[in-house]
Amino acid sequence: MPRTASTDETKQHHDAHGEGGGVGEYLLHRAKPHLPPWLAGAGTGLASLPAHYFWSGQPGVTAGLTLASVALTGLTWWAGRSATQQRRLHSAVTVAAASTWFTAAAIAGPAAGPLGELYFIGAPALALSWNIRQILRKNVDGPAASADGGFLEKVGLAKTQVVRSEVGPNKASFDLQLPRGELTSTDVSRNLERIAGALDVPKTAVRMMENPDSASRVTLTIVPLDLLKNTVPCPGPSHPGGSIVDPVHVGIYEDGTEAVIYFPGDPKTSRNAAHFLIMGMTGSGKSEGGLTALAEVVTRRDVIVWASDPAKAEQTLGPLLPAIDWAALDMPSTKAMIEAFKAAIPVRTAWLAKYGYKQWEPACAEVQADGTPGMPYLIGWFEEAAKAIREIDDDVFTGISQEARSAGVSLVLSMQRASGNQVSTDTRASLGSSWVHGVRNEQDARFALDDEVLDAGASPHVWKDKKPGYSYLVANGVPDTFWATPLRDFLTSVDYLNWAVINFASIRAAIDPTTAGIAARTVDRAFTARKRYPLPGTADQPETTVPASQSSDMDFDDGYDNEDEASYDWRPQATGDEDDDEGDFIDPQSELPEVEQVVQFAARPPEVERPEITTAEARAALEEVLDAFEDEGRDTVGTRDFMEYCDRYGRGRSWVSGQVTQFLLAGRLAETNEAGRYRIVPYDVAA
């Protein structure tokens, strides 16, 4: 007959406790944990016999044993400083009693006077005291009574067990087994604030992660110290000259891991292309975080940026404008850009399909097999997007956000509050990825973060505008273990932005004919006559424009016939004043009238010759000027200090400003707390 389960369990229980070998072995097994104090007592008594035989009657040994007894007792008290007060006192009393008796027995003999009675009474009493302490230490209530001292019960998680713990220098993680059928992860998330209060840490220091394999298990993470309180300067481009498919590094998490975002998708990892909602109240560092991401983007070789900011114009995007293909800094050009996006999506999708691409990949930016120019990735960045939504339509970005991923386009909307009366539900659902800085209240946080992220402990409403640069990143390609983990955006200075714009200008992609063609056909001069900004440190450049008379003759391969052009005209309309001077027509072929009188108002000032020197010579001369400033004993300088030398070297203000930036990057100058002023760094320190 097969064995029953109860039979097997009984045998395993007997084997585990030695009952298979008889009652004696079972009793010995049960007694083993309690034997050490008894063995120590017996050993002390036996050791006193040879000690008395060799050391009796020797005054020097007597003094030595007495000092050793005192020293051993003191050492026990010192070694127990990390134990509980009761255990420390118990240990010291035991050592003092045993060493004192041993000293007396070694000198006078174990049986002298009351020493024998003291031994047979004191040794068993001390051994039993340790046995009782050991028994009381055991959990008589079963596994439910954990070693947390009742902490979990106090915070509303009674019967919860800590099944695993991991403690680091500033981070502790605990795997909790919840009582099945009684508590769920929702109960834990509701009590996060109570846990933080009981531990005396900020609310944002306690987070919870659900276990995907068990609804009754969660991981509780506690970070007591805020390691993000100091700003973190941008360490430089993460992939200089690389592809936009490489991760864009934007900040650092509290455990030192760098925070990254991805724009294009990756079929190998099943990652879709990303659209971003960047949200945060005024003063939360939202715009600075966006500049950090854009500074990374402009160092890549296969991406172009169309950016809009109709509210602040050049105030936010200013340093990066020379690296942006199209900057729409007012509402009319922003409307034109949105129309161009709508028209470009189907054309770009058709181009990708024509060359066999299911989605955009780095090979799309290369010249194709038939010699056709490649198509760079396109990022549409809309700062203060709420203004565009208010003045156009709350669904203005819905179509773009739903269709752009397949066309190699990422959409980024940055705003203070993505409420329902500013952004439609469809648009918000299509954006997918969120980068949330400090917000005013929890309701604002729910506009951008899912409930599961907030339940896990994400609390951007706790920061408000008090901790600029703090943020949460919930995005494609970011592990969900980091969704509720705070990060600190890298801080990018204006000098760093200028450096990125200048040094990567040669590798930065130009717009492809397909995208440029449909944009020109759709919005005409709003695109073809868009303003182009010169690189810092170079001579002023004229705007890159295409005359309206030529724009219709340009041969763009956009996949559309002329009949498909937009039905509206983005060019300035005539005012009706053209005919006012019709009667004053002058024939350009007629001869000029003879000069009757010459009036000279003043003598022409002598012309100042500007030296013709090379850029390298001018740069060397400016370095000599900096050396002269240092020799004069100046501590700080600014761009305006160099301006009087512009004419001397035949250069303009923008060139001098660029050279000051180069001095900063070379370490010859260092930033100060005063804007526009820089500290002179000696050559030996800069090197």
XYZ file of C-alpha atoms in Angstrom:
687
model
C 0.000 0.000 0.000
C 1.450 3.414 -0.880
C 2.515 5.723 1.903
C 0.221 8.553 2.847
C 1.368 12.147 3.024
C 1.059 12.136 6.801
C 3.282 9.075 7.012
C 5.983 10.745 4.921
C 5.833 13.941 6.971
C 6.110 11.987 10.220
C 9.168 10.118 8.980
C 10.812 13.323 7.774
C 10.113 14.906 11.162
C 11.628 11.924 12.974
C 14.694 11.831 10.728
C 15.265 15.553 11.152
C 15.280 15.230 14.919
C 17.247 12.024 15.242
C 14.319 9.818 16.382
C 15.280 7.154 13.889
C 18.231 6.307 16.202
C 16.285 6.050 19.490
C 15.167 8.212 22.389
C 18.715 8.914 23.557
C 19.748 10.457 20.259
C 16.567 12.507 20.149
C 17.214 13.907 23.633
C 20.827 14.665 22.745
C 19.687 16.478 19.603
C 17.258 18.606 21.593
C 19.834 19.340 24.297
C 22.697 20.353 22.018
C 21.748 24.062 21.690
C 21.689 24.376 25.501
C 24.978 22.574 26.319
C 27.593 25.374 25.785
C 26.971 27.179 29.134
C 27.173 23.841 31.021
C 30.358 22.819 29.235
C 31.918 26.214 30.006
C 31.051 25.832 33.713
C 32.449 22.304 33.883
C 35.616 23.361 32.070
C 36.201 26.208 34.522
C 35.946 23.828 37.497
C 38.270 21.234 35.991
C 40.823 23.881 34.944
C 41.060 25.117 38.540
C 42.697 21.813 39.682
C 45.949 22.023 37.661
C 46.006 25.797 38.187
C 46.043 25.340 41.974
C 48.695 22.629 41.701
C 51.133 24.838 39.749
C 50.329 28.350 41.017
C 49.454 28.040 44.735
C 51.682 30.054 47.004
C 53.078 32.307 44.227
C 52.329 35.998 44.938
C 53.206 37.088 41.419
C 50.729 34.676 39.859
C 48.084 35.817 42.320
C 48.461 39.425 41.180
C 48.495 38.361 37.540
C 45.281 36.298 37.866
C 43.548 39.197 39.619
C 44.507 41.672 36.893
C 43.489 39.189 34.203
C 40.093 38.766 35.854
C 39.493 42.522 35.908
C 40.748 42.968 32.333
C 38.584 40.136 31.023
C 35.487 41.590 32.659
C 36.223 45.045 31.214
C 36.835 43.610 27.758
C 33.494 41.806 27.871
C 31.709 45.045 28.781
C 33.482 46.928 25.966
C 32.818 44.217 23.369
C 29.102 44.196 24.209
C 28.556 47.888 23.432
C 26.653 47.052 20.236
C 24.412 44.486 22.023
C 21.318 45.215 24.080
C 21.846 46.574 27.566
C 20.487 43.386 29.170
C 22.761 41.099 27.158
C 25.788 43.295 27.837
C 25.161 43.277 31.610
C 24.432 39.529 31.671
C 27.682 38.744 29.848
C 29.799 40.980 32.088
C 28.327 39.511 35.310
C 28.925 35.946 34.067
C 32.574 36.628 33.153
C 33.231 38.502 36.416
C 31.769 35.705 38.564
C 33.573 32.916 36.698
C 36.964 34.661 36.595
C 36.778 35.659 40.277
C 35.982 32.104 41.377
C 38.729 30.683 39.156
C 41.325 33.100 40.603
C 40.365 32.178 44.174
C 40.320 28.432 43.383
C 43.733 28.584 41.702
C 45.274 30.263 44.742
C 43.528 28.540 47.687
C 42.166 25.360 46.063
C 38.699 24.514 44.653
C 37.544 22.988 47.927
C 38.925 25.660 50.256
C 36.321 27.324 52.464
C 33.044 28.074 50.629
C 34.583 27.806 47.139
C 33.215 24.307 46.571
C 29.662 25.246 47.578
C 29.862 28.436 45.487
C 30.908 26.413 42.471
C 28.143 23.808 42.674
C 25.533 26.515 43.256
C 26.842 29.317 41.020
C 27.926 27.354 37.933
C 24.517 25.652 37.348
C 22.715 28.931 38.103
C 24.701 30.854 35.488
C 24.290 28.071 32.923
C 20.537 27.931 33.528
C 20.282 31.730 33.180
C 21.734 31.493 29.692
C 19.438 28.575 28.830
C 16.405 30.586 29.940
C 17.547 33.579 27.883
C 17.976 31.329 24.850
C 14.503 29.820 25.253
C 12.829 33.214 25.627
C 14.549 34.440 22.451
C 12.713 31.868 20.352
C 9.485 32.814 18.545
C 6.779 30.881 20.359
C 4.015 32.438 18.257
C 5.142 30.944 14.954
C 6.258 32.728 11.804
C 3.672 35.499 12.053
C 5.599 37.112 14.889
C 8.524 38.500 12.857
C 11.735 40.028 14.120
C 10.663 43.538 13.119
C 9.625 44.360 16.670
C 5.987 44.842 15.595
C 6.872 47.613 13.137
C 4.813 46.224 10.250
C 1.825 45.761 12.525
C 2.082 49.401 13.612
C 1.914 50.618 9.996
C -1.118 48.509 9.118
C 0.648 45.458 7.663
C 0.022 42.902 10.381
C 0.974 39.282 9.628
C 3.318 40.433 6.855
C 6.648 38.596 6.717
C 10.016 39.918 5.560
C 11.287 37.064 3.386
C 14.427 38.787 2.083
C 16.324 41.951 2.846
C 19.181 43.785 1.177
C 20.824 46.711 2.945
C 23.297 49.093 1.294
C 24.986 52.331 2.379
C 21.898 54.436 1.601
C 19.320 51.976 0.368
C 17.405 49.126 1.943
C 15.119 46.742 0.047
C 12.729 44.280 1.669
C 10.718 41.559 -0.036
C 7.416 41.315 1.833
C 5.111 38.292 1.859
C 1.613 39.593 2.487
C -0.971 37.391 4.240
C -2.830 35.751 1.375
C -6.426 36.847 1.098
C -6.023 39.577 3.724
C -3.677 42.214 2.273
C -2.728 43.280 -1.259
C -0.216 45.654 -2.816
C -2.901 48.352 -2.704
C -2.876 48.175 1.088
C 0.896 48.645 1.071
C 0.725 51.675 -1.252
C -1.905 53.280 0.978
C 0.417 52.939 3.958
C 3.611 54.275 2.367
C 3.192 57.627 4.077
C 2.705 55.903 7.465
C 5.839 53.843 6.860
C 7.790 57.003 6.013
C 6.505 58.685 9.164
C 7.417 55.701 11.338
C 10.936 55.665 9.876
C 11.264 59.473 10.091
C 12.172 59.856 6.384
C 10.598 61.939 3.567
C 7.581 60.500 1.805
C 9.521 60.236 -1.439
C 12.124 58.043 0.306
C 9.725 55.057 0.518
C 8.645 53.223 -2.619
C 6.938 49.966 -3.476
C 7.297 47.622 -6.439
C 4.758 44.913 -7.198
C 5.928 41.383 -7.935
C 4.773 40.438 -11.465
C 4.585 36.750 -10.497
C 2.653 37.063 -7.241
C -0.035 39.465 -6.104
C 0.805 38.692 -2.475
C 4.448 39.782 -2.671
C 5.899 43.280 -2.968
C 9.308 44.898 -2.653
C 9.641 47.855 -0.303
C 12.573 50.219 -0.968
C 13.737 52.857 1.508
C 16.322 55.547 0.688
C 16.810 57.597 3.889
C 19.241 60.247 2.576
C 18.638 62.493 -0.433
C 21.736 62.006 -2.586
C 20.319 64.212 -5.370
C 20.347 67.478 -3.426
C 23.524 68.664 -5.159
C 23.352 69.639 -8.825
C 25.050 67.304 -11.274
C 26.824 69.052 -14.198
C 26.381 67.422 -17.581
C 29.339 65.049 -18.077
C 29.394 65.677 -21.838
C 27.915 63.886 -24.858
C 27.255 60.213 -24.170
C 27.573 59.153 -27.832
C 29.312 62.024 -29.686
C 28.718 61.725 -33.397
C 26.596 58.618 -32.836
C 23.114 57.750 -33.983
C 19.877 58.976 -32.462
C 19.000 55.318 -31.767
C 21.645 55.380 -29.031
C 20.281 56.315 -25.594
C 20.073 60.010 -24.759
C 21.451 60.579 -21.251
C 19.504 63.191 -19.313
C 20.269 62.753 -15.598
C 21.205 60.455 -12.750
C 19.104 58.327 -10.408
C 19.656 58.316 -6.666
C 21.660 55.061 -6.854
C 24.104 56.538 -9.384
C 22.570 54.957 -12.481
C 22.346 57.363 -15.422
C 18.835 58.101 -16.649
C 18.327 57.687 -20.396
C 15.538 58.199 -22.914
C 15.062 56.784 -26.407
C 13.404 58.424 -29.391
C 13.375 55.870 -32.278
C 12.049 52.373 -31.771
C 14.056 49.158 -31.800
C 12.434 46.008 -33.215
C 15.106 43.817 -31.613
C 13.955 44.799 -28.126
C 10.295 45.340 -29.114
C 10.598 49.019 -28.230
C 8.349 51.474 -30.041
C 9.315 54.992 -31.029
C 8.536 57.450 -28.247
C 6.473 60.600 -27.915
C 7.068 62.574 -24.716
C 4.983 64.703 -22.408
C 7.300 66.888 -20.309
C 5.430 68.474 -17.435
C 6.308 70.631 -14.449
C 5.241 73.861 -12.805
C 7.150 77.110 -13.160
C 10.509 76.814 -11.410
C 10.581 72.993 -11.435
C 13.443 72.795 -13.954
C 11.310 71.414 -16.775
C 12.838 73.590 -19.485
C 16.381 72.970 -18.236
C 15.769 69.245 -18.462
C 14.554 69.685 -22.020
C 17.697 71.626 -22.936
C 19.794 68.781 -21.519
C 18.056 66.299 -23.803
C 18.293 68.583 -26.838
C 21.992 69.194 -26.163
C 22.476 65.429 -26.502
C 20.334 65.260 -29.643
C 22.331 67.937 -31.522
C 25.526 65.869 -31.076
C 24.079 63.001 -33.166
C 24.645 62.593 -36.895
C 21.251 61.399 -38.205
C 18.551 63.577 -36.659
C 17.023 66.992 -37.316
C 14.945 69.076 -34.926
C 11.947 71.280 -35.550
C 11.304 73.290 -32.399
C 8.622 75.744 -31.363
C 8.269 78.177 -28.478
C 5.627 80.818 -29.192
C 5.571 81.982 -25.567
C 9.228 82.618 -24.661
C 10.705 82.843 -28.172
C 14.512 82.722 -27.881
C 14.627 82.794 -24.085
C 14.677 78.995 -23.634
C 15.926 77.622 -26.950
C 18.313 80.502 -27.704
C 21.705 78.761 -27.344
C 20.581 75.761 -29.415
C 18.907 77.666 -32.266
C 21.923 77.379 -34.658
C 21.599 73.579 -34.430
C 17.824 73.515 -35.031
C 16.654 73.097 -38.615
C 13.414 75.055 -38.124
C 12.662 77.258 -35.115
C 9.102 78.566 -34.850
C 9.190 81.323 -32.251
C 5.801 82.909 -32.813
C 2.273 81.630 -33.266
C 1.963 81.997 -37.088
C 5.151 79.995 -37.690
C 4.091 77.441 -35.056
C 0.807 76.912 -36.910
C 2.777 76.491 -40.120
C 5.078 73.954 -38.499
C 2.130 71.882 -37.261
C 0.634 71.862 -40.770
C 4.001 70.826 -42.177
C 4.156 67.937 -39.707
C 0.704 66.742 -40.719
C 1.675 66.807 -44.383
C 5.109 65.244 -43.868
C 3.956 62.128 -42.002
C 2.306 60.301 -44.946
C 5.107 61.353 -47.297
C 7.837 60.077 -44.977
C 5.877 56.862 -44.390
C 5.616 56.337 -48.159
C 9.375 56.885 -48.520
C 10.127 54.292 -45.837
C 7.789 51.792 -47.482
C 9.351 52.433 -50.885
C 12.796 51.427 -49.606
C 11.560 48.481 -47.563
C 11.764 49.873 -44.017
C 9.058 48.875 -41.556
C 10.154 51.683 -39.259
C 12.955 54.215 -39.136
C 16.442 52.861 -38.472
C 19.952 54.351 -38.861
C 20.267 52.989 -42.400
C 17.430 55.309 -43.442
C 19.751 58.300 -43.008
C 22.324 56.875 -45.416
C 22.285 57.263 -49.195
C 20.043 54.535 -50.588
C 20.987 51.941 -53.209
C 19.520 54.012 -56.061
C 21.481 57.105 -55.005
C 18.567 58.799 -53.258
C 19.615 60.925 -50.247
C 18.762 59.427 -46.882
C 16.081 60.554 -44.470
C 17.216 61.640 -40.966
C 15.027 61.101 -37.941
C 12.769 64.071 -37.156
C 12.004 65.361 -33.644
C 9.232 67.913 -33.172
C 9.852 69.777 -29.913
C 7.066 72.095 -28.737
C 7.954 74.231 -25.709
C 4.987 75.844 -23.939
C 2.720 73.649 -26.063
C -0.325 74.747 -24.066
C -0.289 78.113 -25.867
C -0.460 76.422 -29.268
C -3.256 74.149 -28.066
C -5.266 77.079 -26.684
C -4.978 79.158 -29.825
C -5.481 76.361 -32.347
C -7.391 73.359 -30.995
C -7.085 70.922 -28.087
C -6.849 68.093 -30.644
C -4.217 69.799 -32.796
C -1.541 67.236 -31.864
C -3.770 64.154 -31.771
C -3.307 63.112 -35.393
C 0.441 63.733 -35.305
C 0.914 61.756 -32.083
C -1.119 58.817 -33.415
C 0.590 58.549 -36.805
C 4.100 59.976 -36.489
C 5.889 56.936 -35.001
C 5.697 54.986 -38.239
C 7.174 57.962 -40.137
C 10.403 58.294 -38.147
C 9.050 61.228 -36.134
C 8.971 61.805 -32.373
C 6.757 64.451 -30.818
C 7.665 66.220 -27.571
C 5.143 68.452 -25.809
C 6.402 70.508 -22.872
C 3.906 72.302 -20.651
C 3.197 73.208 -17.058
C -0.081 71.339 -16.641
C -1.562 68.739 -18.996
C -5.109 69.145 -17.699
C -8.187 68.010 -19.584
C -9.087 71.525 -20.672
C -5.663 71.965 -22.289
C -4.807 68.561 -23.770
C -7.376 66.157 -25.119
C -7.547 62.669 -23.650
C -6.681 61.173 -27.054
C -3.504 63.250 -27.324
C -2.397 62.390 -23.802
C -3.022 58.684 -24.414
C -0.961 58.773 -27.629
C 2.090 60.443 -26.101
C 2.964 57.304 -24.149
C 6.069 58.512 -22.306
C 6.181 61.050 -19.477
C 8.974 63.090 -17.917
C 7.445 64.754 -14.870
C 9.067 67.411 -12.680
C 7.605 69.087 -9.619
C 3.870 69.832 -9.892
C 1.438 71.728 -7.709
C -0.750 68.879 -6.425
C -1.472 65.174 -6.817
C -4.233 65.833 -9.334
C -1.701 67.487 -11.656
C 0.598 64.479 -11.245
C -2.202 62.158 -12.383
C -2.395 64.002 -15.709
C 1.022 62.579 -16.650
C 1.712 59.561 -14.400
C -0.293 56.346 -14.241
C -1.958 55.357 -10.981
C 0.365 52.367 -10.620
C 3.406 54.690 -10.661
C 1.867 56.999 -8.058
C 0.823 54.011 -5.942
C 4.420 52.769 -6.084
C 5.552 55.964 -4.342
C 6.128 58.586 -7.062
C 5.265 61.981 -5.565
C 6.217 64.915 -7.816
C 3.622 67.059 -6.009
C 5.768 66.892 -2.857
C 8.593 68.748 -4.633
C 6.526 71.502 -6.240
C 9.092 74.145 -7.285
C 11.324 73.610 -4.245
C 13.591 71.037 -5.892
C 14.256 72.113 -9.488
C 15.632 69.345 -11.662
C 14.048 66.498 -9.685
C 11.892 64.338 -11.935
C 10.351 60.959 -12.686
C 10.836 59.273 -16.049
C 8.230 56.820 -17.333
C 9.199 56.039 -20.903
C 9.730 53.356 -23.515
C 13.009 51.582 -22.849
C 13.173 52.639 -19.177
C 12.794 49.611 -16.840
C 9.637 49.832 -14.746
C 11.789 49.422 -11.633
C 12.936 53.032 -12.237
C 9.520 54.552 -12.917
C 8.947 55.558 -9.293
C 12.628 56.322 -8.611
C 13.554 60.027 -8.489
C 16.315 61.336 -10.729
C 18.132 64.652 -11.009
C 18.471 66.225 -14.453
C 21.971 67.077 -15.591
C 22.667 70.812 -15.471
C 23.860 72.249 -18.781
C 25.404 75.708 -18.836
C 25.104 78.099 -21.764
C 28.801 77.601 -22.466
C 28.305 73.854 -22.766
C 25.363 74.356 -25.125
C 27.485 76.666 -27.306
C 30.263 74.085 -27.314
C 27.893 71.308 -28.434
C 26.437 73.500 -31.184
C 29.864 74.525 -32.520
C 31.821 71.291 -32.296
C 29.214 69.022 -33.897
C 28.096 71.352 -36.675
C 30.137 69.430 -39.258
C 28.481 66.050 -38.559
C 24.940 67.285 -38.002
C 22.424 66.109 -40.620
C 20.739 68.428 -43.090
C 17.068 68.098 -43.859
C 16.234 65.544 -46.560
C 14.604 66.568 -49.872
C 11.445 64.545 -49.151
C 10.608 66.316 -45.887
C 11.773 69.708 -47.154
C 9.758 69.341 -50.335
C 6.419 68.617 -48.689
C 7.017 71.361 -46.100
C 7.722 73.881 -48.870
C 4.645 72.815 -50.831
C 2.438 72.957 -47.747
C 3.439 76.207 -46.037
C 5.650 77.805 -48.695
C 7.735 80.714 -47.337
C 6.930 79.891 -43.706
C 9.386 77.045 -44.289
C 11.572 78.107 -47.199
C 12.247 81.546 -45.681
C 12.625 80.291 -42.130
C 15.289 82.101 -40.112
C 18.650 80.368 -39.743
C 20.877 81.276 -36.826
C 24.690 81.594 -37.087
C 27.078 79.503 -35.021
C 28.478 81.255 -31.929
C 31.847 82.831 -32.621
C 31.313 83.187 -36.373
C 30.490 86.197 -38.494
C 26.830 87.111 -38.796
C 25.138 85.068 -41.487
C 22.136 86.152 -43.541
C 18.899 84.275 -43.217
C 18.652 81.234 -45.454
C 15.720 82.041 -47.687
C 14.295 80.826 -50.954
C 12.496 83.496 -52.987
C 8.814 82.836 -53.454
C 9.270 82.927 -57.205
C 11.647 79.999 -56.999
C 9.896 77.921 -54.345
C 7.277 76.646 -56.784
C 9.960 75.620 -59.273
C 12.046 73.531 -56.885
C 12.006 69.833 -57.753
C 11.258 68.063 -54.442
C 10.496 64.343 -54.420
C 7.644 64.535 -51.914
C 5.306 61.994 -53.494
C 2.573 64.553 -54.216
C 1.400 66.253 -57.397
C 0.810 69.969 -57.550
C -2.917 69.373 -57.206
C -2.354 68.127 -53.641
C -0.886 71.385 -52.348
C -2.554 73.175 -49.467
C -5.436 75.421 -50.417
C -4.194 78.348 -48.340
C -1.253 80.701 -48.840
C 1.195 81.336 -46.001
C 2.779 84.333 -47.783
C 2.002 87.883 -46.572
C -1.063 89.279 -48.318
C -0.985 92.469 -50.387
C -2.277 95.567 -48.635
C -3.628 97.392 -51.662
C -1.010 100.173 -51.605
C 0.842 99.004 -54.685
C -0.984 101.369 -57.040
C -0.496 104.566 -55.026
C 2.602 105.643 -56.994
C 1.503 104.396 -60.378
C 1.730 107.903 -61.937
C 5.376 108.384 -60.883
C 6.803 105.747 -63.184
C 10.490 106.302 -64.103
C 11.957 104.716 -67.197
C 15.116 102.903 -66.106
C 16.567 103.256 -69.637
C 16.410 107.064 -69.687
C 19.498 109.188 -69.064
C 20.061 110.779 -65.684
C 19.644 114.594 -65.449
C 22.742 116.749 -65.256
C 24.083 117.692 -61.814
C 23.221 121.294 -61.028
C 24.641 121.706 -57.498
C 26.870 119.730 -55.124
C 26.304 120.167 -51.389
C 28.963 118.873 -48.982
C 27.672 118.530 -45.425
C 30.923 117.492 -43.699
C 34.304 116.099 -44.448
C 34.420 112.334 -44.613
C 36.326 110.914 -41.625
C 39.513 109.073 -42.449
C 38.897 105.403 -43.092
C 40.275 103.097 -40.431
C 42.058 100.163 -41.909
C 41.094 96.812 -40.380
C 44.000 94.408 -40.243
C 43.790 91.317 -42.343
C 44.934 88.469 -40.127
C 44.023 84.804 -40.068
C 41.644 83.278 -37.532
C 44.547 81.475 -35.842
C 46.463 84.762 -35.510
C 43.415 86.505 -34.086
C 42.899 83.686 -31.585
C 46.558 83.870 -30.503
C 46.264 87.635 -30.124
C 43.197 87.252 -27.922
C 45.110 84.788 -25.753
C 47.783 87.463 -25.322
C 45.078 89.879 -24.205
C 43.961 87.372 -21.574
C 47.563 86.976 -20.418
C 47.821 90.762 -20.148
C 44.663 90.862 -18.012
C 46.220 88.267 -15.716
C 49.478 90.225 -15.493
C 47.509 93.323 -14.496
C 46.222 91.392 -11.483
C 42.620 91.055 -12.620
C 40.702 88.217 -10.963
C 37.652 88.173 -13.232
C 36.860 89.206 -16.782
C 33.837 89.216 -19.059
C 33.111 89.267 -22.764
C 32.739 93.052 -22.708
C 36.378 93.374 -21.541
C 37.500 91.905 -24.850
C 35.140 93.958 -27.028
C 37.497 96.954 -27.427
C 39.892 94.623 -29.263
C 37.299 93.600 -31.910
C 38.357 96.201 -34.471
C 42.021 95.615 -33.736
C 41.711 92.011 -34.885
C 39.043 92.516 -37.520
C 36.473 90.409 -35.731
C 32.913 90.946 -34.474
C 31.222 90.463 -31.125
C 29.929 86.976 -31.900
C 33.457 85.784 -32.688
C 34.808 87.192 -29.416
C 31.949 85.546 -27.489
C 32.809 82.228 -29.098
C 36.463 82.589 -28.103
C 35.468 83.236 -24.495
C 33.507 79.986 -24.642
C 36.624 78.204 -25.900
C 38.621 79.638 -22.974
C 36.018 78.150 -20.623
C 36.154 74.729 -22.251
C 39.953 74.782 -22.145
C 39.904 75.545 -18.412
C 41.575 78.946 -18.852
C 38.444 80.628 -17.485
C 35.978 79.376 -14.880
C 32.396 80.401 -14.131
C 31.542 82.609 -11.166
C 28.289 83.349 -9.356
C 27.897 86.549 -11.388
C 26.398 86.065 -14.825
C 28.771 86.989 -17.644
C 31.832 87.181 -15.392
C 34.550 84.536 -15.385
C 37.514 83.825 -13.107
C 40.969 83.686 -14.711
C 42.612 80.306 -14.112
C 46.452 80.307 -14.183
C 48.104 78.209 -16.878
C 49.576 75.674 -14.460
C 46.154 75.030 -12.890
C 44.334 74.913 -16.228
C 46.821 72.382 -17.563
